[in-house]
XYZ file of C-alpha atoms in Angstrom:
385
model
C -81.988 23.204 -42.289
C -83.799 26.079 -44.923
C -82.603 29.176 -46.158
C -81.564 32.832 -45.586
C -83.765 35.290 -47.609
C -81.292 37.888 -48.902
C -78.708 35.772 -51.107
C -77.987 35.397 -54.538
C -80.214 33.889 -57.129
C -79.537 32.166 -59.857
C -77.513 32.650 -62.822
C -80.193 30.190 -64.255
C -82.886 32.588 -63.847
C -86.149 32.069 -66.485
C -88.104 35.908 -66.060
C -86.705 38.836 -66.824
C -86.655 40.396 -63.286
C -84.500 37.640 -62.258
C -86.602 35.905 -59.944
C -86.791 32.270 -60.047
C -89.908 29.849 -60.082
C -90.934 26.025 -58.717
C -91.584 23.598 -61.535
C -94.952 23.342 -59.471
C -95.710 27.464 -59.625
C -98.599 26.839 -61.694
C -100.036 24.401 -59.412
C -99.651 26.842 -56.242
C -101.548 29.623 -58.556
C -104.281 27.220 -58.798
C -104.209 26.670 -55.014
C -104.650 30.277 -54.595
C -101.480 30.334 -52.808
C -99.855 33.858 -51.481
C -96.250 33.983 -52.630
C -92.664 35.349 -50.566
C -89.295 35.770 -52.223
C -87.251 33.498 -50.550
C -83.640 33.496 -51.315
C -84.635 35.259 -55.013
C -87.773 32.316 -55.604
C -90.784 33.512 -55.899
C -92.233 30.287 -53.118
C -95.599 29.795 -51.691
C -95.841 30.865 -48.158
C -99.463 29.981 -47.201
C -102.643 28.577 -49.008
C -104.955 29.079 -46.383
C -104.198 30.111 -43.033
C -100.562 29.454 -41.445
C -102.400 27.973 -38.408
C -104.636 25.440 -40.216
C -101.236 24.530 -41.973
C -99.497 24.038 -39.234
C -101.855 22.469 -36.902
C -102.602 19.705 -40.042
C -99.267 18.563 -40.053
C -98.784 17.835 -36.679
C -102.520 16.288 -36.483
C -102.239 14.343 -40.173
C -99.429 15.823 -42.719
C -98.715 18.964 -45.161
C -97.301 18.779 -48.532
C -94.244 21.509 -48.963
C -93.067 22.790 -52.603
C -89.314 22.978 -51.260
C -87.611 23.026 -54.790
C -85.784 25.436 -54.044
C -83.194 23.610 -52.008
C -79.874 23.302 -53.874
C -78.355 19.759 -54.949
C -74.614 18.680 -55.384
C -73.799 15.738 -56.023
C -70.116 14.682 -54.759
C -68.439 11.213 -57.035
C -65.105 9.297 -56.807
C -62.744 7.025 -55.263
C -62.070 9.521 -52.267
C -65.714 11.203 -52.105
C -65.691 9.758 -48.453
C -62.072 11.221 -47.672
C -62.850 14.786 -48.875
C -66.337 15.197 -47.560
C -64.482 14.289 -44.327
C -61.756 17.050 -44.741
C -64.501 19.481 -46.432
C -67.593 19.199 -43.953
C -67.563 18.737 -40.169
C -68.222 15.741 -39.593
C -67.408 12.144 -40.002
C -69.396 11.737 -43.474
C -67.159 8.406 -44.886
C -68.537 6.772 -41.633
C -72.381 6.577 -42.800
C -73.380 3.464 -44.573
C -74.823 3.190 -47.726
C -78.275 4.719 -47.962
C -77.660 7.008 -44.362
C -78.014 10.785 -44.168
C -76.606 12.920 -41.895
C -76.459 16.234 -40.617
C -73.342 18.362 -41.046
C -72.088 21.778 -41.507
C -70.111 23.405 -44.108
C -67.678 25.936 -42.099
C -64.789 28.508 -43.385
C -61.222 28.361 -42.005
C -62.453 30.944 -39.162
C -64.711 28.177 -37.762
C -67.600 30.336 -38.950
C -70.694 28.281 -40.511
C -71.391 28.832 -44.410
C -74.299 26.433 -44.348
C -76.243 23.804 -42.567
C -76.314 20.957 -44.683
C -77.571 17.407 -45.335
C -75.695 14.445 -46.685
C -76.710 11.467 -48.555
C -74.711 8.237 -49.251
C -76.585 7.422 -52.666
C -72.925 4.943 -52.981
C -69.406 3.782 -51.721
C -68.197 6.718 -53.833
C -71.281 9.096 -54.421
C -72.775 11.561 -52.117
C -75.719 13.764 -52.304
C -75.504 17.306 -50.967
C -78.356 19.255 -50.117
C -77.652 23.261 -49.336
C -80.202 25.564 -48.428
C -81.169 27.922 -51.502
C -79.334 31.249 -50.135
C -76.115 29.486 -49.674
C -76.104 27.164 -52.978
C -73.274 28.950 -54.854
C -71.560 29.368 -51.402
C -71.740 26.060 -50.928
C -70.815 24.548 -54.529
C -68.282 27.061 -54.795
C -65.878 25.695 -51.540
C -67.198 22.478 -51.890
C -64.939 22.787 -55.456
C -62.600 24.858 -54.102
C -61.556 22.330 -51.615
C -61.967 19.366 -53.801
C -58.804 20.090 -55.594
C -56.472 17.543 -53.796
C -59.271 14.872 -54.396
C -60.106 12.573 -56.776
C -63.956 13.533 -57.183
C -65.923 15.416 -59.262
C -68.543 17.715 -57.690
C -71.582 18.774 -59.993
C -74.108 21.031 -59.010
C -77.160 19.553 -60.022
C -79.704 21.654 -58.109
C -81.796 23.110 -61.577
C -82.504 19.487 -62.258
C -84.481 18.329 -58.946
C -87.874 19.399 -57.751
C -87.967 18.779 -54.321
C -91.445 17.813 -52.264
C -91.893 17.629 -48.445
C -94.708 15.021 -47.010
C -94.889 15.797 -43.252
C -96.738 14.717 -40.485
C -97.846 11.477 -38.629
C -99.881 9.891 -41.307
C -96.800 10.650 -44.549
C -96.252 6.978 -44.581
C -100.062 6.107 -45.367
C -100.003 8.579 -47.996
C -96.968 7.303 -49.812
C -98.083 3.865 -49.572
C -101.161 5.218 -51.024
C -99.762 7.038 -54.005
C -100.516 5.647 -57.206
C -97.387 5.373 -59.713
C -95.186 5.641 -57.005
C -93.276 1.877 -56.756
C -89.845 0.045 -56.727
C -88.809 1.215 -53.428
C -85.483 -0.498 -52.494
C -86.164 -0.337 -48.943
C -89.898 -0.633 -47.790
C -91.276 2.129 -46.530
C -92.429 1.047 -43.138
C -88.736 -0.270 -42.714
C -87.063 2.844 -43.633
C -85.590 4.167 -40.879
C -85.268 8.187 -39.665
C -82.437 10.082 -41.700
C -82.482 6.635 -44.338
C -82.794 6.978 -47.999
C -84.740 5.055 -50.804
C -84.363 4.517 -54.464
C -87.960 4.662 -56.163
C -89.893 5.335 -59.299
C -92.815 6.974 -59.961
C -94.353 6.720 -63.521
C -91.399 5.267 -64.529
C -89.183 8.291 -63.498
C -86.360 7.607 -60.797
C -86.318 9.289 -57.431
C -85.298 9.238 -53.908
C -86.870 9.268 -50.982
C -85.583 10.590 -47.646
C -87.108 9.534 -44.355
C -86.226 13.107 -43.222
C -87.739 16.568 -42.920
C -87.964 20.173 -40.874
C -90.910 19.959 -38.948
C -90.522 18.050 -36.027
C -93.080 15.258 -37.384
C -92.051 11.918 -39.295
C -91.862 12.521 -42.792
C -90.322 12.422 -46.452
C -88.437 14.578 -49.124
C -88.914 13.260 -52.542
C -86.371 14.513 -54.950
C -87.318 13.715 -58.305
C -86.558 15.252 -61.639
C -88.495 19.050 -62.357
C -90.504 17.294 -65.313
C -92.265 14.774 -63.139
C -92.828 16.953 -60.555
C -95.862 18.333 -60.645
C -97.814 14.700 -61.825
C -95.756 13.932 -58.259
C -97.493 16.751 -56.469
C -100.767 15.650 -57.939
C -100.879 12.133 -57.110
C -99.603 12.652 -53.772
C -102.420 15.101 -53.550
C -105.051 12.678 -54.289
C -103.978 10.225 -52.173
C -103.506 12.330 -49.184
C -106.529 14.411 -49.405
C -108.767 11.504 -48.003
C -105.918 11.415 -45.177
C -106.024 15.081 -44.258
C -103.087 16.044 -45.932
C -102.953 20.120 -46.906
C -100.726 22.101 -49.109
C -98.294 23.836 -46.617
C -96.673 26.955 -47.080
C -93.215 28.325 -45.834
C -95.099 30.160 -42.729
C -96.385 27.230 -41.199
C -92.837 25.499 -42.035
C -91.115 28.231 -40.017
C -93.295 27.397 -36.861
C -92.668 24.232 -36.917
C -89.343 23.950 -37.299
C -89.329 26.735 -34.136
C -91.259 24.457 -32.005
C -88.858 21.799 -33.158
C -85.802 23.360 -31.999
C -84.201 23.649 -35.293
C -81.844 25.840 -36.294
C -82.415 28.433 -39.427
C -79.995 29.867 -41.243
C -79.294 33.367 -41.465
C -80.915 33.798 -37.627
C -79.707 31.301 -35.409
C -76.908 30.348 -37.797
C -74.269 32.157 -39.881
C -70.499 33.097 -40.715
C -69.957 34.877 -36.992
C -71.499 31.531 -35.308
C -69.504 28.873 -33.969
C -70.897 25.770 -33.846
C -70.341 25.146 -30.274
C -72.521 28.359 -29.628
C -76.011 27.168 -31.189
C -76.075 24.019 -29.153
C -74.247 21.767 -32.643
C -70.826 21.181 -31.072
C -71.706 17.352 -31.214
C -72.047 17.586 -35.308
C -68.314 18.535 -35.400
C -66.105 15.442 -35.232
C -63.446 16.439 -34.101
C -61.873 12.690 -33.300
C -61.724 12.040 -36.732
C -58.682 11.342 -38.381
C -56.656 14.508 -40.654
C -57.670 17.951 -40.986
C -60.533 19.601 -42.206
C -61.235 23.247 -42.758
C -62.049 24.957 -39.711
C -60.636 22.600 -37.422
C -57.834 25.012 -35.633
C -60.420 27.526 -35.112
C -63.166 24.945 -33.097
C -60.485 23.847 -31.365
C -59.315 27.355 -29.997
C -62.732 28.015 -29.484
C -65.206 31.210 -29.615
C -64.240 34.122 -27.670
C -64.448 34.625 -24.014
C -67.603 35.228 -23.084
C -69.200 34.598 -26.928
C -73.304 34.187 -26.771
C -74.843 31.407 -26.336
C -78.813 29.833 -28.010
C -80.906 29.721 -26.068
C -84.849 28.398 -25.617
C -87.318 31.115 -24.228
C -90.996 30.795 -23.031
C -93.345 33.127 -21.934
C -96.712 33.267 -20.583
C -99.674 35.575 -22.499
C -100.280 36.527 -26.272
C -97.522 38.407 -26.988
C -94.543 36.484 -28.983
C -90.633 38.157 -29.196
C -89.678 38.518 -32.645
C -86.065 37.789 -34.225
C -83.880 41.150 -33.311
C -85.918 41.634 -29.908
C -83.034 42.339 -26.795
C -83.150 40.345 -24.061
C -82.769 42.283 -20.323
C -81.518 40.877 -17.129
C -82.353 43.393 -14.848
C -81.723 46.762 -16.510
C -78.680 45.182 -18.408
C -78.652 44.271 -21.956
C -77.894 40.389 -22.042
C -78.900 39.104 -25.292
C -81.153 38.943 -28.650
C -84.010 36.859 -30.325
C -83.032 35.153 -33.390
C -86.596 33.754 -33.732
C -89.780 34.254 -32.348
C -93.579 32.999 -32.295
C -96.575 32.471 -30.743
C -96.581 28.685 -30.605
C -99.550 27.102 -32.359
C -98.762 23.735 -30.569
C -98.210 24.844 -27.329
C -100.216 28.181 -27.193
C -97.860 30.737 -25.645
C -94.936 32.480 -26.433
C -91.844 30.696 -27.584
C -87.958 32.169 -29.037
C -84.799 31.242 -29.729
C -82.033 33.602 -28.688
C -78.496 34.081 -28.547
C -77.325 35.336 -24.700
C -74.554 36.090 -22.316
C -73.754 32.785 -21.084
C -73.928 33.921 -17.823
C -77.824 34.071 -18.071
C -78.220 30.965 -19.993
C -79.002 28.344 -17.353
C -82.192 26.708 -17.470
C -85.256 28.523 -15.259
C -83.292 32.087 -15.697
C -85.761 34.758 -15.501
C -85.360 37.641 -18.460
C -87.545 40.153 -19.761
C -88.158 40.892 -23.965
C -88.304 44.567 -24.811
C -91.364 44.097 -27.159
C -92.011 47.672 -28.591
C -90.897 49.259 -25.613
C -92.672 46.852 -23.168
C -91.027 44.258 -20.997
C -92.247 40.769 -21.033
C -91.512 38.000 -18.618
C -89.945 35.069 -20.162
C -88.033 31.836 -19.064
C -84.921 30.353 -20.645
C -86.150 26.913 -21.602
C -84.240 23.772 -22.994
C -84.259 22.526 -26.794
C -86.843 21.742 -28.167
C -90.065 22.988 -27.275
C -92.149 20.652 -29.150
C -91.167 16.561 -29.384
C -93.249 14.207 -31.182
C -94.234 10.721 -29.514
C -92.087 7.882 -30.700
């Protein structure tokens, strides 16, 4: 789950050209770091070099400014019951302290966001939106609260939000001075499990979760303690091999990792069913819930399909690339790379379905060259347990 680049920022905006900025901006300044807009916030994109970043989170961890993400917090008596008939899945069925995966859809069966879910308690949820779609998001999340007894805030200008990622996160937390009180150890917090915490006094949570493809942890923690967050975490990862990690390096992993991004392999024309998520819409549940008619009718006839891609040599698809079966037109990438993991070519890509078995030979029109690639299954890159 991140964000689409082109969508609205917000109406809390602190410059005068409208663009938004981290609590931790001054910190990535001082890092030297080079800077994208990214859904109207001025984020860091690398420090150093996208493939140091990259390859020192899957070798030993990264640290990702990620405050831009959007928080809404969902509370009442039936917050189970409407995130149920609001969201696709099954969210009243998670026990207390569980996250889960879900997706926010319109009555069309279109997707208006990717999100993740929190049960913080029986009757509060936390709702994390990718930045792009925040006011999309908080907007029908209200909308379709009205039948409910909840309340749904968004909270998203309160939170900083910090990524640790890679195989040696844990150590690092464990390491991190100040930060105590966890409710839950950390080395028995389970994948896609939440923790209450402190650090320095200052309440936060901790999610075993992350967009990388490595094991890892999202600290959410209020904007004013987030940068003496960033530094101790710093200082106790450093000796670790822990790097400052920019939204580059985040993009190839999360390629390599099979994960869906919204805004390419996800958005308002996309069924679920059609990027490989029909098993995040639940539709044995009990009631209705908006967009169920439409999954069950179905895409169209003949609707595209995601696919994995992998190719031999240098050269790397990009997203918008057309896909060729013969001399017929049978699909496009929706993201591309050179792998830094793996070392050749990988994309995602949305084709006919009749080319999308696995082993299917198609070519990439690459600047007006045809490349040789393989449809592949999800994902390209798995961690060992």
């Amino acid at each position: 789950m991140t964000d689409v680049s082109n969508s609205e920022a917000s109406s809390a905006d602190s410059s005068p050209a409208g663009v938004r900025y981290s609590p931790l901006h001054s910190i990535h300044e001082q890092l030297g770091a080079a800077f994208t807009d990214f859904a109207g916030w001025m984020m860091p994109v690398r420090y150093s070099s996208d493939l140091a970043e990259h390859h020192a989170v899957r070798a030993a961890a990264g640290i990702f400014d990620i405050s831009h993400m959007a928080e809404i917090h969902v509370r009442g008596a039936e917050a189970g019951a409407f995130l149920d008939y609001a969201l696709a899945g099954k969210l009243s069925g998670i026990a207390l302290a569980q996250a889960k995966y879900s997706l926010l859809l319109n009555e069309a069966g279109g997707i208006i966001d990717d999100l993740v879910t929190y049960r913080l308690a029986d009757d509060h949820f936390l709702v994390v939106a990718n930045a792009g779609n925040r006011f999309a998001a908080a907007t029908a999340l209200t909308e379709r609260a009205a039948d409910f007894d909840v309340t749904v805030t968004d909270e998203s200008d309160d939170y900083a939000l910090i990524a640790v990622q890679g195989p040696v996160s844990r150590a690092i937390l464990e390491a991190t001075a100040g930060l105590a009180g966890c409710a839950t150890p950390l080395d028995e917090l389970k994948y896609y499990r939440e923790t209450a915490a402190t650090f320095d006094g200052t309440d936060l949570i901790i999610g075993r979760t992350g967009y990388t493809g490595e094991d890892g942890f999202e600290l959410y923690i209020h904007v004013d303690a987030a940068a003496a967050l960033w530094a101790a975490l710093t200082v106790a990862g450093e000796p670790l091999g822990l790097v400052p990690a920019g939204l580059a390096c985040r993009d190839t992993l999360r390629l390599e990792a099979g994960m869906p991004l919204y805004g390419h392999e996800l958005n308002l024309g996309t069924f679920p069913v059609q990027a490989g998520l029909g098993r995040v819409v639940a539709l044995s549940k009990e009631g209705d819930f908006v967009g169920r008619s439409a999954i069950e009718a179905g895409p169209d006839a003949g609707a595209r399909v995601l696919v994995g891609l992998a190719a031999e040599g240098r050269r790397a698809g990009r997203a918008d690339y057309l896909l060729f079966h013969g001399g017929t037109e049978v699909g496009v990438i929706t993201s591309g790379a050179l792998s830094p993991t793996l070392g050749h070519p990988i994309a995602m890509a949305y084709v006919d379905s009749a080319v999308s078995e696995i082993g299917t030979e198609l070519h990439i029109d690459v600047r007006g060259s045809r490349i040789a690639a393989s449809v592949v299954s999800l994902p390209f890159y798995k961690r060992e347990a």
